[in-house]
Amino acid sequence: MYILGISAFYHDSAACLIDDGEIIAAAQEERFTRIKYDANFPVNAITYCLDEVNLKPDKIDYIVFYDKPFLKFERLLETYLAFAPRGFKNFVTSVPVWVKEKLFQKSLIIKILRDLWGKEIDWTERLIFSEHHLSHAASAFFPSPFNEAAVLTMDGVGEWSTTSLAIGHGNELSVHKEINFPHSLGLLYSAFTYYVGFKVNSGEYKLMGLAPYGEPKYSNLIKENLIDIKEDGSFALDLNFFNYCTGLTMTNEKFNTLFGDVPRNPETEISQRDMDIAASIQKVTEEVLIKLVKGIAKTSGQKNLCLAGGVALNCVANGKLLREEIFEDIWVQPASGDAGGALGAALGAYHIMLNKKRKPSDKIDNMKGSFLGPVYSDLKINETLEGCGAVFSNHSQDQIIELTAKDLADGKAVGWFSGRMEFGPRALGNRSILADPRSDSMQKLLNLKVKNRESFRPFAPS
C-alpha cells in the first residue's frame, strides 16, 4: 500500500512516500527549486518520491495532507471575533485570501493533481486530511526506535494547538493534553525573532545562534510581564504585549515600551542589547521546555520521549534537556518543522487510520537516518559538472578521503556531496560543508565568504 504525505501552502513544503509503513522517500520542495522555505505545492518533491520506485500516480492508495484547513479557518475567524473591533481593517482585507486558501483547499489540491497527472484519476476519495499536531507527533513517534513513548509537540500553532502531549504505544497515538492558541511558546520566540529584526518563520534559528553572544539580562522581565509559567511547565501569555492575533506584526507599542525601543531595522547593525535579548528569550524557552518535560515524566510514567514541531529544531534547548536526564532516551524528529508533517501525515494514516502494525526498528530509527532524498550516479554528476563548465577530476574513494583531509588541514572548506540527500533543514553529512573546527577564523570565513551570511551564525558537527 502506497501513501503519499504532503505539506504545503505555509512554509517548508515537502512530500513523503511510504510503502506498507516503510518510509521510501522524502524531500523538501526547496531542495529542487532552490527557493528557501518554499511554500508552493511540492510538485518536484512528489515527482522525486514517485520516481524513486517508478510508481505510477494511479497506484497511490491515499494522499494525506498534513493539516485541516477548515479548522485553521475556524481559528482565524474566531480569533478576530474574540478581539473585535481591534484588527477589523486587517480582518476585512484578509477574509478573501482565507476563503480561497482554507475553505477551498481540497478543491485546489485536486485541481493541482489533475493538472499534474491528468483527469483520469478521481482523487476525491483518496485525498484525506490529518490534524497538524497529530502529523507532527506521528512523525516523531512512528519512526522512533521506541514501542512506547511520550510525544511532545511544540510550534507556533497548528489548527488550534500550540503545545501538545501525546502517548504512543505500538501503532497507537493519542493526544492527552494541549495548550491552544493564542498561548504559544513558538509564537513568543517568533515575537522576539521579529523584535530583533529577523524574519518570522525563518529567522528563529538566527535568534538561537545570536543568543550565546549575549547575557540573559531580560529573562526576568520576560517572565514577569509576558509569560506566566506554571510549575508543570504549562504557560499563558499576556496578550496585551502582542499584535499577532489582530495585526500584521508580532509585537506592539506596549512591548516596545517594556524593552525600551522599537524593533530593530534589519538593515541596521546588531547591538549587544539585541544579543542580550536573544540570550534572554533562549533562557526562558529552555526553562519552559525543561519544566514541561519534567511534568510529562511525572504524569505519563513513560521512560522515552519523542520531540517534534518547530520548537524541537532549537538544538541548544534540546541539548540542555538531554543533559537534565529526565527521560532514559530522547528521540528528536530531524525534520521537526512543517516539512516533517508530510512524513507524519502518511505514517499517521497508515498506523492510526488503517490500524496497521509497526515494523521492528533497527534500534536507531525507522527512517534511514533521515537520508531519504535523491542520490545521483557518478555519470549524472559528471554530466552536470561538464554542463556548468566546472573544472574537476575523478578519484577513488580512498583518494577523495585523503585529499579532503589534506584540504581541511590546510584551512580550506570542502563541499561534501555523497549518497542520499538529508530530509529536513540540518546538514547531516551527505550534503555538508566541511571545515576544520580548530581554526579560530573558520566560522567567520565560512559565514562571510562561503555562505554569505551573518558572522555570528553557528555550525555543528554532523
Short mmCIF file of C-alpha atoms in Angstrom, two decimals, residues 18-432:
data_model
loop_
_atom_site.label_atom_id
_atom_site.label_comp_id
_atom_site.label_asym_id
_atom_site.label_seq_id
_atom_site.Cartn_x
_atom_site.Cartn_y
_atom_site.Cartn_z
CA ILE A 18 5.63 5.19 2.32
CA ASP A 19 5.03 1.60 1.22
CA ASP A 20 3.27 -0.62 3.77
CA GLY A 21 4.59 1.61 6.54
CA GLU A 22 8.18 1.74 5.29
CA ILE A 23 9.48 5.22 4.51
CA ILE A 24 10.66 5.07 0.90
CA ALA A 25 11.49 8.69 0.12
CA ALA A 26 11.01 12.21 1.46
CA ALA A 27 12.22 15.63 0.38
CA GLN A 28 11.54 19.33 0.77
CA GLU A 29 10.48 21.34 -2.26
CA GLU A 30 13.16 23.97 -1.61
CA ARG A 31 15.87 21.42 -2.40
CA PHE A 32 14.67 21.31 -6.01
CA THR A 33 13.52 24.90 -6.61
CA ARG A 34 16.34 26.49 -4.57
CA ILE A 35 13.72 28.83 -3.06
CA LYS A 36 14.38 28.92 0.68
CA TYR A 37 11.38 27.73 2.74
CA ASP A 38 9.40 27.21 -0.49
CA ALA A 39 5.69 27.09 0.40
CA ASN A 40 4.38 26.11 -3.03
CA PHE A 41 2.73 22.78 -3.67
CA PRO A 42 5.67 20.31 -3.71
CA VAL A 43 5.41 19.13 -7.31
CA ASN A 44 9.15 18.45 -7.60
CA ALA A 45 9.35 16.62 -4.27
CA ILE A 46 6.33 14.49 -5.19
CA THR A 47 7.81 13.65 -8.59
CA TYR A 48 11.06 12.58 -6.94
CA CYS A 49 9.26 10.36 -4.41
CA LEU A 50 7.34 8.52 -7.12
CA ASP A 51 10.39 8.23 -9.38
CA GLU A 52 12.34 6.61 -6.55
CA VAL A 53 10.28 3.43 -7.02
CA ASN A 54 8.98 4.07 -10.57
CA LEU A 55 5.48 4.43 -9.15
CA LYS A 56 2.59 5.48 -11.37
CA PRO A 57 0.19 8.00 -9.77
CA ASP A 58 -2.79 5.64 -10.09
CA LYS A 59 -1.02 3.19 -7.76
CA ILE A 60 -1.14 5.68 -4.86
CA ASP A 61 -3.77 4.44 -2.38
CA TYR A 62 -4.04 7.64 -0.33
CA ILE A 63 -2.73 11.18 -0.41
CA VAL A 64 -2.67 12.75 3.06
CA PHE A 65 -2.41 16.49 3.67
CA TYR A 66 -0.69 17.41 6.93
CA ASP A 67 -3.35 19.65 8.48
CA LYS A 68 -7.03 20.56 8.35
CA PRO A 69 -7.70 23.85 6.52
CA PHE A 70 -11.30 24.16 7.81
CA LEU A 71 -10.12 24.13 11.42
CA LYS A 72 -7.47 26.74 10.63
CA PHE A 73 -10.14 28.94 9.06
CA GLU A 74 -12.27 28.45 12.18
CA ARG A 75 -9.36 29.64 14.35
CA LEU A 76 -8.70 32.67 12.18
CA LEU A 77 -12.39 33.61 12.26
CA GLU A 78 -12.90 33.06 15.98
CA THR A 79 -9.71 34.94 16.84
CA TYR A 80 -10.84 38.07 15.05
CA LEU A 81 -14.32 37.83 16.54
CA ALA A 82 -12.80 37.47 20.02
CA PHE A 83 -10.69 40.61 19.63
CA ALA A 84 -13.20 42.72 17.65
CA PRO A 85 -13.29 45.57 16.85
CA ARG A 86 -9.48 45.51 17.06
CA GLY A 87 -7.93 44.48 13.77
CA PHE A 88 -11.16 44.96 11.78
CA LYS A 89 -9.41 46.54 8.79
CA ASN A 90 -6.93 43.68 8.59
CA PHE A 91 -9.77 41.18 9.02
CA VAL A 92 -11.73 42.61 6.06
CA THR A 93 -8.72 42.54 3.74
CA SER A 94 -7.69 39.03 4.85
CA VAL A 95 -11.03 37.22 4.53
CA PRO A 96 -10.96 36.81 0.72
CA VAL A 97 -7.46 35.28 0.96
CA TRP A 98 -8.52 32.92 3.76
CA VAL A 99 -11.62 31.80 1.87
CA LYS A 100 -9.52 30.95 -1.17
CA GLU A 101 -6.65 29.29 0.73
CA LYS A 102 -8.55 27.49 3.51
CA LEU A 103 -12.18 26.83 2.58
CA PHE A 104 -11.42 25.56 -0.91
CA GLN A 105 -8.04 23.95 -0.29
CA LYS A 106 -9.27 20.43 -1.06
CA SER A 107 -10.55 21.58 -4.46
CA LEU A 108 -7.27 23.40 -5.06
CA ILE A 109 -5.20 20.30 -4.28
CA ILE A 110 -7.35 18.10 -6.53
CA LYS A 111 -7.00 20.64 -9.35
CA ILE A 112 -3.21 20.64 -8.97
CA LEU A 113 -3.13 16.83 -9.00
CA ARG A 114 -5.27 16.72 -12.14
CA ASP A 115 -3.06 19.28 -13.84
CA LEU A 116 -0.04 17.21 -12.85
CA TRP A 117 -1.29 13.72 -13.70
CA GLY A 118 -4.40 14.14 -15.84
CA LYS A 119 -8.11 13.86 -15.09
CA GLU A 120 -8.44 10.07 -15.35
CA ILE A 121 -7.91 9.52 -11.61
CA ASP A 122 -10.60 10.64 -9.15
CA TRP A 123 -8.69 11.90 -6.11
CA THR A 124 -11.81 12.88 -4.14
CA GLU A 125 -11.94 9.64 -2.15
CA ARG A 126 -8.17 9.17 -1.95
CA LEU A 127 -7.37 12.63 -0.54
CA ILE A 128 -7.61 12.85 3.26
CA PHE A 129 -6.53 15.39 5.87
CA SER A 130 -4.65 14.88 9.14
CA GLU A 131 -4.54 17.24 12.11
CA HIS A 132 -1.41 19.39 12.28
CA HIS A 133 -0.13 18.32 15.71
CA LEU A 134 -1.08 14.70 15.09
CA SER A 135 1.07 14.80 11.94
CA HIS A 136 3.97 16.20 13.96
CA ALA A 137 3.51 13.64 16.75
CA ALA A 138 3.28 10.77 14.25
CA SER A 139 6.47 11.97 12.55
CA ALA A 140 8.27 11.76 15.89
CA PHE A 141 6.87 8.54 17.34
CA PHE A 142 6.42 6.11 14.45
CA PRO A 143 9.97 6.41 13.03
CA SER A 144 11.47 6.31 16.53
CA PRO A 145 13.05 3.13 17.97
CA PHE A 146 10.52 3.12 20.84
CA ASN A 147 7.47 0.89 21.24
CA GLU A 148 6.19 3.27 23.92
CA ALA A 149 6.93 6.95 24.45
CA ALA A 150 5.62 10.33 25.49
CA VAL A 151 5.49 12.67 22.49
CA LEU A 152 5.82 16.44 22.93
CA THR A 153 4.95 18.71 20.00
CA MET A 154 5.61 22.45 20.23
CA ASP A 155 5.38 25.02 17.44
CA GLY A 156 3.80 28.36 16.57
CA VAL A 157 0.31 27.00 16.01
CA GLY A 158 -1.39 24.20 14.12
CA GLU A 159 -5.16 24.35 13.77
CA TRP A 160 -5.58 25.38 17.43
CA SER A 161 -2.85 23.55 19.35
CA THR A 162 0.49 25.19 20.07
CA THR A 163 1.74 22.57 22.54
CA SER A 164 0.50 19.01 22.80
CA LEU A 165 1.37 15.86 24.71
CA ALA A 166 0.59 12.51 23.13
CA ILE A 167 1.30 8.97 24.28
CA GLY A 168 2.43 6.44 21.71
CA HIS A 169 2.14 2.69 22.11
CA GLY A 170 2.71 0.30 19.21
CA ASN A 171 0.70 1.67 16.32
CA GLU A 172 -1.50 3.80 18.60
CA LEU A 173 -1.02 7.50 19.28
CA SER A 174 -3.41 9.53 21.42
CA VAL A 175 -3.30 13.19 22.48
CA HIS A 176 -3.62 13.65 26.25
CA LYS A 177 -3.06 17.36 26.82
CA GLU A 178 -2.98 20.57 24.78
CA ILE A 179 -2.23 24.26 25.11
CA ASN A 180 -4.12 26.22 22.49
CA PHE A 181 -3.69 29.43 20.52
CA PRO A 182 -3.06 32.29 21.24
CA HIS A 183 -0.81 31.00 24.05
CA SER A 184 2.27 29.69 22.26
CA LEU A 185 5.93 29.27 23.16
CA GLY A 186 6.75 29.13 19.46
CA LEU A 187 4.98 32.44 18.78
CA LEU A 188 6.68 34.01 21.81
CA TYR A 189 10.05 33.04 20.33
CA SER A 190 8.90 34.34 16.93
CA ALA A 191 7.87 37.63 18.54
CA PHE A 192 11.44 38.13 19.72
CA THR A 193 12.71 36.98 16.32
CA TYR A 194 10.69 39.82 14.82
CA TYR A 195 11.75 42.30 17.51
CA VAL A 196 15.46 41.63 16.97
CA GLY A 197 15.00 42.24 13.24
CA PHE A 198 14.83 38.74 11.77
CA LYS A 199 12.09 37.24 9.63
CA VAL A 200 9.37 35.20 11.35
CA ASN A 201 9.20 31.50 10.37
CA SER A 202 12.74 31.57 9.01
CA GLY A 203 14.85 33.69 11.36
CA GLU A 204 14.26 31.84 14.63
CA TYR A 205 17.45 29.82 14.21
CA LYS A 206 19.33 33.10 13.77
CA LEU A 207 17.99 34.23 17.14
CA MET A 208 19.18 30.95 18.67
CA GLY A 209 22.60 31.46 17.07
CA LEU A 210 22.81 35.02 18.39
CA ALA A 211 21.95 34.05 21.99
CA PRO A 212 25.44 32.78 23.07
CA TYR A 213 26.88 36.25 22.40
CA GLY A 214 24.62 37.87 25.00
CA GLU A 215 23.69 37.73 28.67
CA PRO A 216 20.11 36.85 29.73
CA LYS A 217 19.57 40.26 31.33
CA TYR A 218 15.91 40.43 30.32
CA SER A 219 14.79 36.92 31.28
CA ASN A 220 13.11 38.04 34.50
CA LEU A 221 11.43 40.91 32.65
CA ILE A 222 10.00 38.40 30.18
CA LYS A 223 8.74 36.08 32.93
CA GLU A 224 7.30 38.91 35.00
CA ASN A 225 5.41 40.51 32.11
CA LEU A 226 5.00 38.33 29.04
CA ILE A 227 4.61 34.71 30.15
CA ASP A 228 3.19 33.06 33.26
CA ILE A 229 4.99 29.74 33.69
CA LYS A 230 3.38 27.14 35.94
CA GLU A 231 5.35 24.53 37.89
CA ASP A 232 4.35 21.81 35.42
CA GLY A 233 5.62 23.92 32.52
CA SER A 234 2.21 24.94 31.21
CA PHE A 235 2.02 28.63 30.46
CA ALA A 236 -0.09 31.59 29.40
CA LEU A 237 0.97 34.75 27.57
CA ASP A 238 -0.14 38.30 28.39
CA LEU A 239 -1.67 39.16 25.03
CA ASN A 240 -1.63 42.89 25.75
CA PHE A 241 2.01 42.91 24.60
CA PHE A 242 1.45 41.17 21.26
CA ASN A 243 -0.15 42.03 17.94
CA TYR A 244 -0.25 38.67 16.15
CA CYS A 245 -3.92 38.00 16.95
CA THR A 246 -5.26 41.05 15.15
CA GLY A 247 -2.46 42.73 13.22
CA LEU A 248 0.33 42.20 10.76
CA THR A 249 3.19 42.44 13.27
CA MET A 250 4.20 40.21 16.17
CA THR A 251 4.64 42.90 18.84
CA ASN A 252 3.07 46.26 19.69
CA GLU A 253 3.86 49.60 21.34
CA LYS A 254 3.45 48.18 24.85
CA PHE A 255 6.09 45.55 24.03
CA ASN A 256 8.37 48.29 22.67
CA THR A 257 7.94 50.34 25.84
CA LEU A 258 8.74 47.32 28.02
CA PHE A 259 12.07 46.78 26.24
CA GLY A 260 12.81 50.44 25.66
CA ASP A 261 12.92 50.64 21.87
CA VAL A 262 11.19 49.80 18.59
CA PRO A 263 12.04 46.56 16.72
CA ARG A 264 15.47 46.57 15.10
CA ASN A 265 15.56 47.55 11.45
CA PRO A 266 17.00 44.51 9.60
CA GLU A 267 19.38 46.85 7.76
CA THR A 268 21.00 48.16 10.95
CA GLU A 269 23.87 46.60 12.87
CA ILE A 270 23.12 44.07 15.60
CA SER A 271 23.85 45.55 19.03
CA GLN A 272 24.91 43.98 22.32
CA ARG A 273 21.38 44.71 23.56
CA ASP A 274 19.98 42.57 20.73
CA MET A 275 22.32 39.76 21.76
CA ASP A 276 21.18 40.08 25.39
CA ILE A 277 17.53 39.93 24.33
CA ALA A 278 18.25 36.81 22.27
CA ALA A 279 20.00 35.20 25.24
CA SER A 280 17.07 36.09 27.47
CA ILE A 281 14.31 34.52 25.38
CA GLN A 282 16.52 31.48 24.77
CA LYS A 283 16.89 31.01 28.53
CA VAL A 284 13.13 31.37 29.09
CA THR A 285 12.41 28.88 26.29
CA GLU A 286 14.77 26.35 27.86
CA GLU A 287 13.15 26.84 31.28
CA VAL A 288 9.65 26.24 29.89
CA LEU A 289 10.79 23.17 27.94
CA ILE A 290 12.56 21.59 30.90
CA LYS A 291 9.62 22.23 33.25
CA LEU A 292 7.19 20.81 30.69
CA VAL A 293 9.25 17.67 30.21
CA LYS A 294 9.68 17.16 33.96
CA GLY A 295 5.90 17.41 34.31
CA ILE A 296 5.38 14.94 31.47
CA ALA A 297 7.81 12.44 33.01
CA LYS A 298 5.98 12.71 36.33
CA THR A 299 2.46 12.23 34.97
CA SER A 300 2.97 9.93 31.97
CA GLY A 301 5.05 7.19 33.53
CA GLN A 302 6.97 6.86 30.27
CA LYS A 303 10.73 6.28 30.01
CA ASN A 304 11.13 7.56 26.44
CA LEU A 305 10.42 10.97 24.93
CA CYS A 306 9.93 12.00 21.29
CA LEU A 307 10.03 15.62 20.15
CA ALA A 308 8.56 17.33 17.09
CA GLY A 309 7.31 20.73 15.96
CA GLY A 310 9.30 23.83 15.12
CA VAL A 311 10.45 24.38 18.71
CA ALA A 312 12.19 20.97 18.56
CA LEU A 313 14.58 22.48 15.99
CA ASN A 314 16.07 24.52 18.85
CA CYS A 315 19.04 22.19 19.25
CA VAL A 316 20.54 24.28 22.07
CA ALA A 317 17.43 23.74 24.19
CA ASN A 318 17.38 20.06 23.19
CA GLY A 319 20.97 19.70 24.37
CA LYS A 320 20.17 21.16 27.78
CA LEU A 321 17.11 18.94 28.01
CA LEU A 322 19.23 15.88 27.26
CA ARG A 323 21.74 16.81 29.97
CA GLU A 324 18.93 17.04 32.53
CA GLU A 325 18.46 13.23 32.13
CA ILE A 326 14.72 13.46 32.78
CA PHE A 327 13.95 10.57 30.40
CA GLU A 328 16.07 7.50 29.74
CA ASP A 329 16.05 8.17 25.99
CA ILE A 330 15.05 11.09 23.76
CA TRP A 331 14.44 10.90 20.01
CA VAL A 332 14.01 14.10 18.01
CA GLN A 333 12.50 14.08 14.52
CA PRO A 334 15.24 15.51 12.23
CA ALA A 335 12.57 17.26 10.12
CA SER A 336 10.73 18.66 13.14
CA GLY A 337 9.22 21.61 11.28
CA ASP A 338 6.30 21.58 8.87
CA ALA A 339 8.26 19.55 6.30
CA GLY A 340 8.13 16.62 8.71
CA GLY A 341 4.36 16.97 8.76
CA ALA A 342 4.29 15.29 5.34
CA LEU A 343 6.04 12.25 6.80
CA GLY A 344 3.82 12.19 9.87
CA ALA A 345 0.64 12.57 7.83
CA ALA A 346 1.49 9.48 5.78
CA LEU A 347 2.56 7.39 8.79
CA GLY A 348 -0.43 8.52 10.85
CA ALA A 349 -2.84 7.45 8.12
CA TYR A 350 -1.20 4.04 7.84
CA HIS A 351 -0.85 3.21 11.53
CA ILE A 352 -3.78 5.08 13.11
CA MET A 353 -6.49 5.37 10.44
CA LEU A 354 -5.82 1.97 8.84
CA ASN A 355 -4.70 0.34 12.13
CA LYS A 356 -1.60 -1.23 10.59
CA LYS A 357 1.13 -2.58 12.86
CA ARG A 358 4.60 -1.04 13.00
CA LYS A 359 7.63 -2.88 11.70
CA PRO A 360 10.50 -3.64 14.12
CA SER A 361 13.00 -0.79 14.45
CA ASP A 362 16.73 -1.07 13.81
CA LYS A 363 17.25 0.39 17.32
CA ILE A 364 18.26 3.76 15.85
CA ASP A 365 15.25 4.81 13.80
CA ASN A 366 12.93 3.70 11.05
CA MET A 367 13.76 6.49 8.62
CA LYS A 368 17.23 5.54 7.40
CA GLY A 369 18.97 8.20 9.46
CA SER A 370 16.91 10.84 7.60
CA PHE A 371 18.78 10.09 4.35
CA LEU A 372 15.60 9.90 2.30
CA GLY A 373 16.33 12.24 -0.60
CA PRO A 374 17.73 11.64 -4.08
CA VAL A 375 21.09 10.05 -4.84
CA TYR A 376 22.99 10.73 -8.07
CA SER A 377 25.22 8.42 -10.10
CA ASP A 378 28.81 9.31 -10.99
CA LEU A 379 27.67 9.64 -14.61
CA LYS A 380 24.96 12.15 -13.68
CA ILE A 381 27.39 14.12 -11.51
CA ASN A 382 29.97 14.24 -14.32
CA GLU A 383 27.35 15.38 -16.84
CA THR A 384 26.17 18.13 -14.50
CA LEU A 385 29.70 19.38 -13.81
CA GLU A 386 30.54 19.38 -17.51
CA GLY A 387 27.30 21.20 -18.26
CA CYS A 388 28.18 24.09 -15.98
CA GLY A 389 31.80 24.29 -17.13
CA ALA A 390 33.33 23.15 -13.86
CA VAL A 391 36.97 22.07 -13.63
CA PHE A 392 37.05 18.67 -11.94
CA SER A 393 38.84 15.34 -11.72
CA ASN A 394 37.70 11.87 -10.66
CA HIS A 395 39.28 9.92 -7.80
CA SER A 396 38.78 6.70 -5.88
CA GLN A 397 37.01 6.78 -2.52
CA ASP A 398 40.32 6.46 -0.64
CA GLN A 399 41.86 9.27 -2.68
CA ILE A 400 38.87 11.53 -2.02
CA ILE A 401 39.21 11.00 1.72
CA GLU A 402 42.95 11.65 1.62
CA LEU A 403 42.59 14.82 -0.49
CA THR A 404 39.74 16.10 1.68
CA ALA A 405 41.73 15.58 4.88
CA LYS A 406 44.67 17.48 3.39
CA ASP A 407 42.46 20.39 2.28
CA LEU A 408 40.85 20.58 5.72
CA ALA A 409 44.26 20.58 7.42
CA ASP A 410 45.32 23.39 5.06
CA GLY A 411 42.42 25.55 6.23
CA LYS A 412 40.20 25.06 3.19
CA ALA A 413 36.44 24.49 3.15
CA VAL A 414 35.17 21.41 1.31
CA GLY A 415 31.73 20.86 -0.18
CA TRP A 416 30.78 17.25 0.62
CA PHE A 417 28.21 15.56 -1.63
CA SER A 418 27.64 11.87 -1.01
CA GLY A 419 24.77 9.37 -1.05
CA ARG A 420 21.12 10.27 -0.45
CA MET A 421 20.15 13.80 0.48
CA GLU A 422 19.03 14.57 4.03
CA PHE A 423 15.35 15.17 4.79
CA GLY A 424 14.97 18.23 6.99
CA PRO A 425 16.82 21.51 7.49
CA ARG A 426 20.01 20.14 9.04
CA ALA A 427 23.12 19.13 7.13
CA LEU A 428 23.79 15.62 8.44
CA GLY A 429 26.89 14.70 6.47
CA ASN A 430 25.69 13.89 2.97
CA ARG A 431 25.16 17.47 1.78
CA SER A 432 27.54 19.39 4.03
#
